[in-house]
XYZ file of C-alpha atoms in Angstrom:
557
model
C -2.160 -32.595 -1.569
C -4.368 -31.560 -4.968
C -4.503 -27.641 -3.856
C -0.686 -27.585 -3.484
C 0.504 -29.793 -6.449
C -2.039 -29.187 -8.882
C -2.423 -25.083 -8.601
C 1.504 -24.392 -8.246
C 1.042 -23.236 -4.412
C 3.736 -23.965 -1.798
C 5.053 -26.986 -4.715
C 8.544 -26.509 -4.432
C 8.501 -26.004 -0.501
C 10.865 -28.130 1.850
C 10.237 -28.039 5.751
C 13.889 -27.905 5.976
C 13.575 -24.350 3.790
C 11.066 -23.511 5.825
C 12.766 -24.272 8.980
C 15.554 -22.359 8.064
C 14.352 -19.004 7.218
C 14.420 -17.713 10.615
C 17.780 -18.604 10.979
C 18.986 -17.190 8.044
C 17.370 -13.550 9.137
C 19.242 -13.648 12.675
C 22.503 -14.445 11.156
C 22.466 -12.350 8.565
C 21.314 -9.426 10.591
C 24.260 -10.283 12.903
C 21.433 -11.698 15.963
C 22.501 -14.998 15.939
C 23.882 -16.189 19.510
C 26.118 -19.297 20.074
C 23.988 -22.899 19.966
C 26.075 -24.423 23.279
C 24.507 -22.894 25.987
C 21.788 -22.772 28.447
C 18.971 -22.602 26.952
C 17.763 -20.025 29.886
C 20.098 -17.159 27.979
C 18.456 -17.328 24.124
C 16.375 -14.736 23.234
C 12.683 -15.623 22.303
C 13.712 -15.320 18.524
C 17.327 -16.790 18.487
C 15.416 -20.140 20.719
C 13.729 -22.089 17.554
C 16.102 -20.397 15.045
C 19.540 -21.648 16.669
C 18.723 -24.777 18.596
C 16.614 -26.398 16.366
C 17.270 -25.019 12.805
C 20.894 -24.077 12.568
C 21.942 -27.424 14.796
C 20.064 -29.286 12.532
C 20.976 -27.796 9.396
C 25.023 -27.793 10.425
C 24.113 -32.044 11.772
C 22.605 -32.661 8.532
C 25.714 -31.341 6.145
C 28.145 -33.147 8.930
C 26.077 -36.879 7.798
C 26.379 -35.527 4.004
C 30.161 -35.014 4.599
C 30.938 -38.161 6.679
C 28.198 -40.167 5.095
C 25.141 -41.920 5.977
C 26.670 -45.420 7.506
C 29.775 -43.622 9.528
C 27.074 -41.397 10.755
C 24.673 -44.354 11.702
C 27.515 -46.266 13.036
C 28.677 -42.914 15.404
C 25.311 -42.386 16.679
C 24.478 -46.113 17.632
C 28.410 -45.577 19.402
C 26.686 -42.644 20.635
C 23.582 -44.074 22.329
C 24.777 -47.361 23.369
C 27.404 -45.712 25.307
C 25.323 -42.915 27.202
C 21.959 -44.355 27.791
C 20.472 -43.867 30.529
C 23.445 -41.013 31.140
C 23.499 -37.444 31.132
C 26.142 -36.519 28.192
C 27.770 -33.297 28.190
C 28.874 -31.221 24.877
C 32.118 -32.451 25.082
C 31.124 -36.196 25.697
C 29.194 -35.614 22.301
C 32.341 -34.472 20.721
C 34.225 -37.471 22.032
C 32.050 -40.355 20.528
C 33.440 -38.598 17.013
C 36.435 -37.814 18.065
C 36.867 -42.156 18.275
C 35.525 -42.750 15.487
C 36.598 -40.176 12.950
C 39.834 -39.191 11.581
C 38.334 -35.984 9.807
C 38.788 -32.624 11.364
C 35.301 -31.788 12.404
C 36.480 -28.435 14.531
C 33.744 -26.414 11.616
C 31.225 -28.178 13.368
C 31.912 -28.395 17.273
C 34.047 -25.463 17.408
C 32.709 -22.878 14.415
C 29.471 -24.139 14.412
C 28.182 -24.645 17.637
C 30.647 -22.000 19.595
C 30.667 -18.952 17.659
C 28.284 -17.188 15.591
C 30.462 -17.330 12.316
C 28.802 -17.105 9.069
C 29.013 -19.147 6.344
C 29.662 -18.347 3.175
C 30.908 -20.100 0.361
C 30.923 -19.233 -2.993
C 31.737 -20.922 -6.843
C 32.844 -19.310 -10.074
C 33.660 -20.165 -13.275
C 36.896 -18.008 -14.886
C 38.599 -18.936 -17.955
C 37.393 -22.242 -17.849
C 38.481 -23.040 -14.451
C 36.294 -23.677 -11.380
C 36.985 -21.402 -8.453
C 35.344 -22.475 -4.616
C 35.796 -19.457 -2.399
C 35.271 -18.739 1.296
C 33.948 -15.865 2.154
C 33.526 -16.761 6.003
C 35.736 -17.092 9.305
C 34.773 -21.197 9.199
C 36.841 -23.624 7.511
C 34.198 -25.862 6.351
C 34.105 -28.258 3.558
C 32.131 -27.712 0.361
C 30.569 -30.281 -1.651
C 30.340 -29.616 -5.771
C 28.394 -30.894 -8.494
C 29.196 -30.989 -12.178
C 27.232 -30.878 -15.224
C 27.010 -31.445 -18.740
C 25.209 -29.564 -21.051
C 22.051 -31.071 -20.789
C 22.145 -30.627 -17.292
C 23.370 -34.004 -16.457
C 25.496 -34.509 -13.368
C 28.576 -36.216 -14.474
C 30.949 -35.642 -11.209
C 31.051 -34.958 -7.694
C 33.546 -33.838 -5.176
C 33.778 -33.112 -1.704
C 36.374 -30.501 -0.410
C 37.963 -30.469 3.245
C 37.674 -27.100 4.803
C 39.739 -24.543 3.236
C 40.385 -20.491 3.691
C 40.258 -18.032 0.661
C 40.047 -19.176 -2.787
C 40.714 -22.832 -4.088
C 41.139 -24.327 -7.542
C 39.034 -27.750 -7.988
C 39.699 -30.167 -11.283
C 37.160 -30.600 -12.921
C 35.956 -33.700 -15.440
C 35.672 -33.389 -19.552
C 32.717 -32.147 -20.976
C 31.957 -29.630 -17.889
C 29.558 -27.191 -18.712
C 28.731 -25.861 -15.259
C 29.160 -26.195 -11.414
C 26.859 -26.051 -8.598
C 27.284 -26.350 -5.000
C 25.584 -27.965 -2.336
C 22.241 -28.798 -4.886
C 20.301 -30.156 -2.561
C 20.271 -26.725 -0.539
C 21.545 -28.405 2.997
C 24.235 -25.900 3.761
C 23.432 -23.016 6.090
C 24.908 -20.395 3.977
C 23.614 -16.707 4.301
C 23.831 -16.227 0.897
C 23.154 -18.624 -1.538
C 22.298 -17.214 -4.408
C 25.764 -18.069 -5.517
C 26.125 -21.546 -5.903
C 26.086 -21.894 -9.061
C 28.377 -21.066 -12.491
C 25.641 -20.805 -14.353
C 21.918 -19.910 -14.229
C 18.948 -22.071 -15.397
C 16.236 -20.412 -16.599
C 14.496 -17.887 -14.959
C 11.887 -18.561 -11.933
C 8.430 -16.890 -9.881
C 7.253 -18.988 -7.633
C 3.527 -18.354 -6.453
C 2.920 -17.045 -2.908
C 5.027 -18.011 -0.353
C 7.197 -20.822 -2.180
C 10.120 -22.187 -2.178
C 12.723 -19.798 -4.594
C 15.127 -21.606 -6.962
C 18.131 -20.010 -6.748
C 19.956 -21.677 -9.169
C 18.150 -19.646 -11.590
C 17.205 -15.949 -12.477
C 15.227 -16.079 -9.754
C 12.934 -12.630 -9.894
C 10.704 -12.790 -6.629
C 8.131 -14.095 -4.910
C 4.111 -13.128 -7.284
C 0.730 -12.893 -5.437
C -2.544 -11.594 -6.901
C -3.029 -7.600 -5.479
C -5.951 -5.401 -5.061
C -5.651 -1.665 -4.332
C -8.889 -0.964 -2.774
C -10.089 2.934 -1.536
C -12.749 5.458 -1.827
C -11.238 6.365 -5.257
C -9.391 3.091 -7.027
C -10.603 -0.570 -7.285
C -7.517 -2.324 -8.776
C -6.811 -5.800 -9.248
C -3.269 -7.166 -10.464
C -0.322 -8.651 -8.402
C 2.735 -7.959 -6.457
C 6.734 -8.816 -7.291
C 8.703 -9.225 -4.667
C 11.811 -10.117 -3.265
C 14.280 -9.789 -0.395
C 12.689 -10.938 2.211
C 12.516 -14.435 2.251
C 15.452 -15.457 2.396
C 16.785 -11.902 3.600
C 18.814 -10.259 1.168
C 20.990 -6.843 1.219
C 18.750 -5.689 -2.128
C 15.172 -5.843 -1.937
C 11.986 -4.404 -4.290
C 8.416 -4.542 -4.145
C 6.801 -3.808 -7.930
C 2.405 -3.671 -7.998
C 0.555 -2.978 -11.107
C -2.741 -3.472 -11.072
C -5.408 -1.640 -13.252
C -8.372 0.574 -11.919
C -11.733 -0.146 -12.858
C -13.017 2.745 -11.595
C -11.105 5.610 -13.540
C -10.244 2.728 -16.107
C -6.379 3.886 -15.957
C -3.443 1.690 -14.862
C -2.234 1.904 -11.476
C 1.864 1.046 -10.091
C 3.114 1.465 -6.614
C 6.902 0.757 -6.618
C 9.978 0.024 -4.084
C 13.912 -0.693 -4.543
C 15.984 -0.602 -1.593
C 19.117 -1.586 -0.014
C 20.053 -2.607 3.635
C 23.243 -3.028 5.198
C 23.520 -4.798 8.718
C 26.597 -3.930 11.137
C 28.096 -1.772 9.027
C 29.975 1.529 10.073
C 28.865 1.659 13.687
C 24.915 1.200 12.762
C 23.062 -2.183 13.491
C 21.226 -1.390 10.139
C 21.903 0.862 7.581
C 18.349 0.915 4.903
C 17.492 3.093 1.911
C 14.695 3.004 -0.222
C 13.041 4.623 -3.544
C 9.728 4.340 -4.430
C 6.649 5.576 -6.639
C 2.952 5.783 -6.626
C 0.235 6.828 -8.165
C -3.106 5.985 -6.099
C -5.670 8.213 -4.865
C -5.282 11.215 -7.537
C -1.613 11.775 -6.650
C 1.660 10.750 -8.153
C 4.837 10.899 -6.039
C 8.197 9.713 -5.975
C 9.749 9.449 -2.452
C 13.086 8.360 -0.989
C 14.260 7.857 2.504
C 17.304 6.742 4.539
C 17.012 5.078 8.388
C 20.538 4.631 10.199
C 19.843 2.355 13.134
C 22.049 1.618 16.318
C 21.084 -0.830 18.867
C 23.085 -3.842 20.139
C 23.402 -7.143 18.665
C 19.825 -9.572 19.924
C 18.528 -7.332 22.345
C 15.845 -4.398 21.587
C 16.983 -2.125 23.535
C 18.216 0.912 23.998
C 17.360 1.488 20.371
C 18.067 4.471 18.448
C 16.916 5.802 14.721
C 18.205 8.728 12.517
C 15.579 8.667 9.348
C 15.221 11.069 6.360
C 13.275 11.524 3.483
C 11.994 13.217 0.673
C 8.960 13.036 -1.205
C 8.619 14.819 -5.153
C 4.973 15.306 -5.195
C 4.013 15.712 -9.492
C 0.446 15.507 -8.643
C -1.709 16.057 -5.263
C -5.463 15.796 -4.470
C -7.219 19.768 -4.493
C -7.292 19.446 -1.188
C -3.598 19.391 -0.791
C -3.149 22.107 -3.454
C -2.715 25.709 -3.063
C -0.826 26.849 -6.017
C -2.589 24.981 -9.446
C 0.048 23.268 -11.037
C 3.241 23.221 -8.930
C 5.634 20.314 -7.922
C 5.888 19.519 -4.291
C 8.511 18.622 -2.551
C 8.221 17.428 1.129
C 11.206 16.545 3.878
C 11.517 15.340 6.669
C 13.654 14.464 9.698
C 13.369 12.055 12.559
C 15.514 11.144 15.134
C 13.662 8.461 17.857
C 15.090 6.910 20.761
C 13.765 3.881 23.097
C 14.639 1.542 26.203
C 13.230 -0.767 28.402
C 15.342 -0.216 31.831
C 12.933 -2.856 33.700
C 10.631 -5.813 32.611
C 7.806 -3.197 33.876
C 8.833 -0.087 32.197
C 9.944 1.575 28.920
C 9.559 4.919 27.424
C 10.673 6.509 23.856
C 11.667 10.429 22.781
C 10.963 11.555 19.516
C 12.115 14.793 17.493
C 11.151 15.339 13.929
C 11.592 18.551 11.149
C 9.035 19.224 8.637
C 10.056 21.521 5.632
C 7.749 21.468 2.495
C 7.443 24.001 -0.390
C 4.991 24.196 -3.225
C 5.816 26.898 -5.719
C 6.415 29.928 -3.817
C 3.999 28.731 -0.637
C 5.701 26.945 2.242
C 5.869 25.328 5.514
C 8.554 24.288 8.128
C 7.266 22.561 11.478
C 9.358 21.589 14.710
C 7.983 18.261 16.864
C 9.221 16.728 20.291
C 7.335 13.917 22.070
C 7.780 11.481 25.053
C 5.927 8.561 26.312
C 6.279 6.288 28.971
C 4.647 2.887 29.178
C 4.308 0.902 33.152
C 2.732 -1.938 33.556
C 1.305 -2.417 37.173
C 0.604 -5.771 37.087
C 0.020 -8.568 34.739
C -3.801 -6.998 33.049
C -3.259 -3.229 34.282
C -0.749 -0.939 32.191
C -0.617 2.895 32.151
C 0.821 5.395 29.208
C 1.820 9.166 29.737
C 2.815 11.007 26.932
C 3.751 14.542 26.159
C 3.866 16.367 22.705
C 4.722 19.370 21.671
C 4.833 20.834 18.119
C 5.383 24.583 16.544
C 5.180 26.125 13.313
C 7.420 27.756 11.804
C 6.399 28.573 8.188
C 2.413 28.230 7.710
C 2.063 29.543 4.054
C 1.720 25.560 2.782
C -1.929 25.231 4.596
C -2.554 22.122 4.208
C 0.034 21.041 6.203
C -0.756 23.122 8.951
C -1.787 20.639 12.460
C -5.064 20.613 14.156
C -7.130 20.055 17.213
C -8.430 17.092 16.070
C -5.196 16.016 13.966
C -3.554 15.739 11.067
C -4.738 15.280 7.330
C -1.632 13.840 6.053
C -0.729 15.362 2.819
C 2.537 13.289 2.708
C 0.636 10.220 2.683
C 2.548 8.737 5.603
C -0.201 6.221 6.670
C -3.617 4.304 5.319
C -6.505 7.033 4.890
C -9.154 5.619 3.164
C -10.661 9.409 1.404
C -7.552 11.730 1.144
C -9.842 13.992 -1.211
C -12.542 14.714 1.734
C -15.402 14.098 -0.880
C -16.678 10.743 0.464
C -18.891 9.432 3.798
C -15.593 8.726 5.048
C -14.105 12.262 5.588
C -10.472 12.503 6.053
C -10.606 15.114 8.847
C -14.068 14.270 10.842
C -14.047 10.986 10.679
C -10.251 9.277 11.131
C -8.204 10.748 13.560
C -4.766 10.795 12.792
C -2.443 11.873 16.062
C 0.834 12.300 14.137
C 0.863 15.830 15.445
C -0.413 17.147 19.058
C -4.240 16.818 18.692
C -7.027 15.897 20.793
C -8.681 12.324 19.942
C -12.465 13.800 20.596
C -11.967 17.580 18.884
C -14.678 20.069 18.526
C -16.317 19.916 14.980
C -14.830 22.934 13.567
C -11.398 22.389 12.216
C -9.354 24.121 14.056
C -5.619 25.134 12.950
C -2.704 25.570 15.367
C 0.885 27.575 14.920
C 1.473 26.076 18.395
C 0.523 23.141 21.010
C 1.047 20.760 24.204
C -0.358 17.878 24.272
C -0.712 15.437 27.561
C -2.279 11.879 27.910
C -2.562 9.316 30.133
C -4.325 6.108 29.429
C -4.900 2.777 31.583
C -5.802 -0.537 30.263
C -7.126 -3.463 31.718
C -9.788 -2.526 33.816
C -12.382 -2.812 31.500
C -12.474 -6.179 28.938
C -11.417 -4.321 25.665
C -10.922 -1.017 27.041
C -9.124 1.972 27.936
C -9.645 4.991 30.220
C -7.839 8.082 29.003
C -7.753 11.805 30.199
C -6.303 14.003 27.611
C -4.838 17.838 27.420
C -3.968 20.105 24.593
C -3.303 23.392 24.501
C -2.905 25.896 21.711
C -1.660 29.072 20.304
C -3.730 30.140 16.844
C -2.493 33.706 17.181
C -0.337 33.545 13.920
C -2.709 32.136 11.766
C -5.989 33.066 9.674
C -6.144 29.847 8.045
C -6.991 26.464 8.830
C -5.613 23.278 6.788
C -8.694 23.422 4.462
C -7.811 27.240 3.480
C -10.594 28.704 4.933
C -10.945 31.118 7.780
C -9.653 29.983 10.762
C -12.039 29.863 13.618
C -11.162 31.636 17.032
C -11.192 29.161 19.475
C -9.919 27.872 23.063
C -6.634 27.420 23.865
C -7.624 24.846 26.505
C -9.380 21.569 25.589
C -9.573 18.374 28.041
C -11.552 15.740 27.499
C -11.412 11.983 29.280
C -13.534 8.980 27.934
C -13.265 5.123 26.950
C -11.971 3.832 24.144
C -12.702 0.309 22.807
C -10.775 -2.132 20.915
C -11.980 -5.059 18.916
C -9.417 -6.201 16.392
C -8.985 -3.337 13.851
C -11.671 -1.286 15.326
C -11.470 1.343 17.940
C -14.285 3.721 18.814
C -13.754 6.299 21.269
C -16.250 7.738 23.968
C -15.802 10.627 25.560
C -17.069 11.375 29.171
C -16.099 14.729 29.394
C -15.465 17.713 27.095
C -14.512 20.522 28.395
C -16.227 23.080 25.171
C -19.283 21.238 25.994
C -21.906 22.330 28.763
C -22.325 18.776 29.919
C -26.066 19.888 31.127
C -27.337 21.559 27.606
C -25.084 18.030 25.676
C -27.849 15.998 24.461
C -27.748 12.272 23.128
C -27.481 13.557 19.428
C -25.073 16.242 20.310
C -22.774 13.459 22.615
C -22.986 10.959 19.311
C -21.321 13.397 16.738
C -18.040 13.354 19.506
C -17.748 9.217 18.922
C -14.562 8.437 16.969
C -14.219 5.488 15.117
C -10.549 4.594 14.317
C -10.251 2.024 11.734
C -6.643 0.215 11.547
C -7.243 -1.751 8.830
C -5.196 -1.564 5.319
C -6.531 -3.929 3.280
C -3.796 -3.342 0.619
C -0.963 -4.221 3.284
C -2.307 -7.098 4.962
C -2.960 -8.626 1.171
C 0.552 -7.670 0.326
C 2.247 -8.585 3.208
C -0.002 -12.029 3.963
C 2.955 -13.574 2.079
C 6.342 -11.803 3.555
């Protein structure tokens, strides 16, 4: 293929790498379930990923270990004696059993029976060569040895072992790798080697050499918004394959204010670990869209091994705000700092029902202003039948400090200043206004609002949608109610407008890909008789899902 081997895309890809991936991510997030089974009890991830590419990764290294004739001349045992038969597991087992004096329990009993690990590892100390198992499985380890100019002078294979072992090496040894040809299902193999060659990016989603420095994955970036056009490229690695450390670096260079641009991630994730199915933390910076930020958070996740649900999730974090858009400032020149709290909790009791409950704290400060919010919400997803489903959901939010303004909520939602998702204006300068024109629902709001923005201290929200009764659509009925009493403000810092404390509105909204555009039916601050076409087409609300900068980014994860 000339666009692969000549332009350095996908070159050093294997389908057996590729194959494997999948399995490496359930087993080293602890999801893996035993291969001998019926296939009627694998979960729709753990199907593809244990049947097909752990068996055939673990039946590969068994024909590397016995070698290719014994293997050939088990197999033909194999088929001559059960054609036309229905062989069991153990009849499998049997046919080597005759033929082989090795001790293959690694395979039929580690492999195939439990979800052990494994993980081998080789070091070089003082000049002697040390293979180590890490793992529960006493598998055997095949090693490599070269010379200085990277010339393979020796080979070894090792029965299965436990702990640490010693191996003898031949003269003129500069270095040690094991398994080089990458057949070994080990969860981590970016220690199979004494020594590192070189250092290595592969382009887009490729193949990583991990006997080397290997750095991450590159792929050209653009950072694209009403403010910044930037083109440059992401690093990345950690996931693929799935490590504990992983880190996201994109520089890229504005044309349009002609200044540099980074956006930054390290993190670190810990699976099964103290009671938690995942344990992640993460530090970041950026620097788009006139602000500059440093933020760190922490998620502590408990769920059981495989199955989604119930599913539970403690996060935290904190954002160091050096620089914010005006419209997010209300004291010239002061740091902010921004945290939050979040715990969230999901299950799925039936095939035709699940529902979540979320609580979440909001304290930020800028100089001497501040502001401290209190959230609950609920939701409850049925489906009725195969096309029809139904969502209820109640909110509630209250403020408790409302100095900050711009963090204040709204009947018509949220304007973000924490940057927590893709708004394509934050400064409310462009024909794409933060506040009239992308609705934001991260706080109790109404999806068709009245034009003035409105500030709340206090609100309920209901909703209840129904899809699948119109091609594309939704019907929804929605309910907020407020309490402005407290405030004289609105999130822009100017006067708040006295309002309703009632607003209900129902409509349609309709989805095509990214695009959703929501028509309203009814609004109850509206005379319905004195609403003309003109009037009604200010109330439609396009929601656009689209982050260009993600989907670029991620294309390649």
């Amino acid at each position: 293929m000339f666009f692969v081997d000549k332009h350095l895309i996908l070159r050093n890809n294997t389908f057996r790498w590729m194959n494997s991936l999948g399995c490496q991510r359930q087993c080293f997030t602890g999801d893996a379930q035993v291969i001998d089974q019926h296939s009627n009890n694998f979960n729709t991830r753990n199907y593809g990923s244990m049947i097909y590419s752990k068996t055939g990764s673990l039946t590969r290294y068994l024909q590397e270990y016995l070698g290719e004739p014994q293997m050939d001349k088990i197999m033909q045992d194999y088929f001559k004696t059960w054609k036309f038969k229905h062989p069991s597991p153990a009849d499998f087992r049997n046919i080597f059993t005759e033929n082989c004096a090795k001790n293959l329990d690694w395979y039929f009993k580690d492999g195939l029976n439990t979800i052990k690990n494994i993980d081998l590892e080789i070091d070089k100390k003082h000049n002697k060569y040390l293979l180590e198992n890490k793992s529960e499985i006493q598998i055997p380890g095949y090693v490599e040895f070269y010379d200085k100019n990277n010339i393979p002078i020796d080979s070894i294979w090792v029965d299965g072992f436990e702990k640490k072992l010693e191996l003898f090496s031949p003269e003129n040894t500069s270095y040690a790798i094991l398994d080089p040809e990458n057949i070994l299902f080990d969860i981590d193999p970016t220690n199979h080697t004494t020594r590192k060659r070189g250092i290595s990016i592969p382009m887009f989603f490729d193949q990583p050499d991990l006997h080397t420095y290997y750095l991450g994955t590159i792929t050209p970036s653009f950072t694209i918004n009403s403010e910044n056009f930037g083109a440059g490229f992401t690093l990345r690695r950690g996931s693929n394959p799935l490590e504990n450390i992983n880190y996201t670096i994109t520089p890229s260079f504005d044309v349009n204010g002609n200044n540099p641009l980074a956006e930054m991630s390290v993190g670190w994730q810990e699976f099964r670990k103290l009671g938690f199915d995942l344990i992640r933390t993460n530090l970041g910076y950026f620097n788009t869209q006139s602000r500059e930020t440093f933020r760190t958070n922490a998620e502590f996740i408990i769920r059981e091994p495989i199955v989604r649900y119930p599913y539970f999730k403690i996060k935290m974090a904190v954002d160091l705000h050096l620089k914010l858009p005006s419209l997010y400032t209300t004291i010239e020149g002061e740091k902010t700092t921004s945290h939050r709290f979040e715990i969230f909790y999901k299950d799925k009791p039936t095939v035709f029902t699940n529902y979540e409950i979320k609580s979440n704290f909001n304290f930020v400060k800028q100089g001497s202003d501040k502001f401290a919010g209190i959230g609950v919400s609920g939701k409850l997803k049925y489906r009725i039948n195969k096309k029809i489903k139904t969502i209820m959901s109640i909110q509630g939010f209250h403020v408790l400090k409302s100095y900050l303004f711009p963090w204040l909520p709204g009947v018509g939602g949220s304007i973000d200043p924490d940057y927590q998702r893709y708004v394509w204006d934050r400064n409310d300068n462009g024909n794409f206004l933060v506040y009239q024109h992308q609705y934001i629902n991260s706080v109790p709001s109404s999806r068709i609002a009245p034009q003035e923005k409105i500030a709340y201290n206090s609100a309920i929200e209901l909703d209840f949608e129904i899809s699948g009764l119109i091609p594309m659509g939704k019907l929804y009925l929605d309910y907020l109610y407020i309490d402005q009493s407290k405030l004289d403000k609105n999130m822009f810092g100017a006067s708040n407008p006295t309002s309703l404390s009632h607003y209900f509105s129902t409509g349609l909204t309709m989805s095509l890909g990214f695009i959703k555009i929501h028509f309203p039916f009814y609004m109850s601050w509206e005379n319905p008789e004195k609403l003309t076409i003109k009037s009604w087409s200010n109330y439609l609300r396009p929601e656009v899902n689209l982050d260009i900068n993600k989907i670029i980014r991620n294309s390649v994860r």
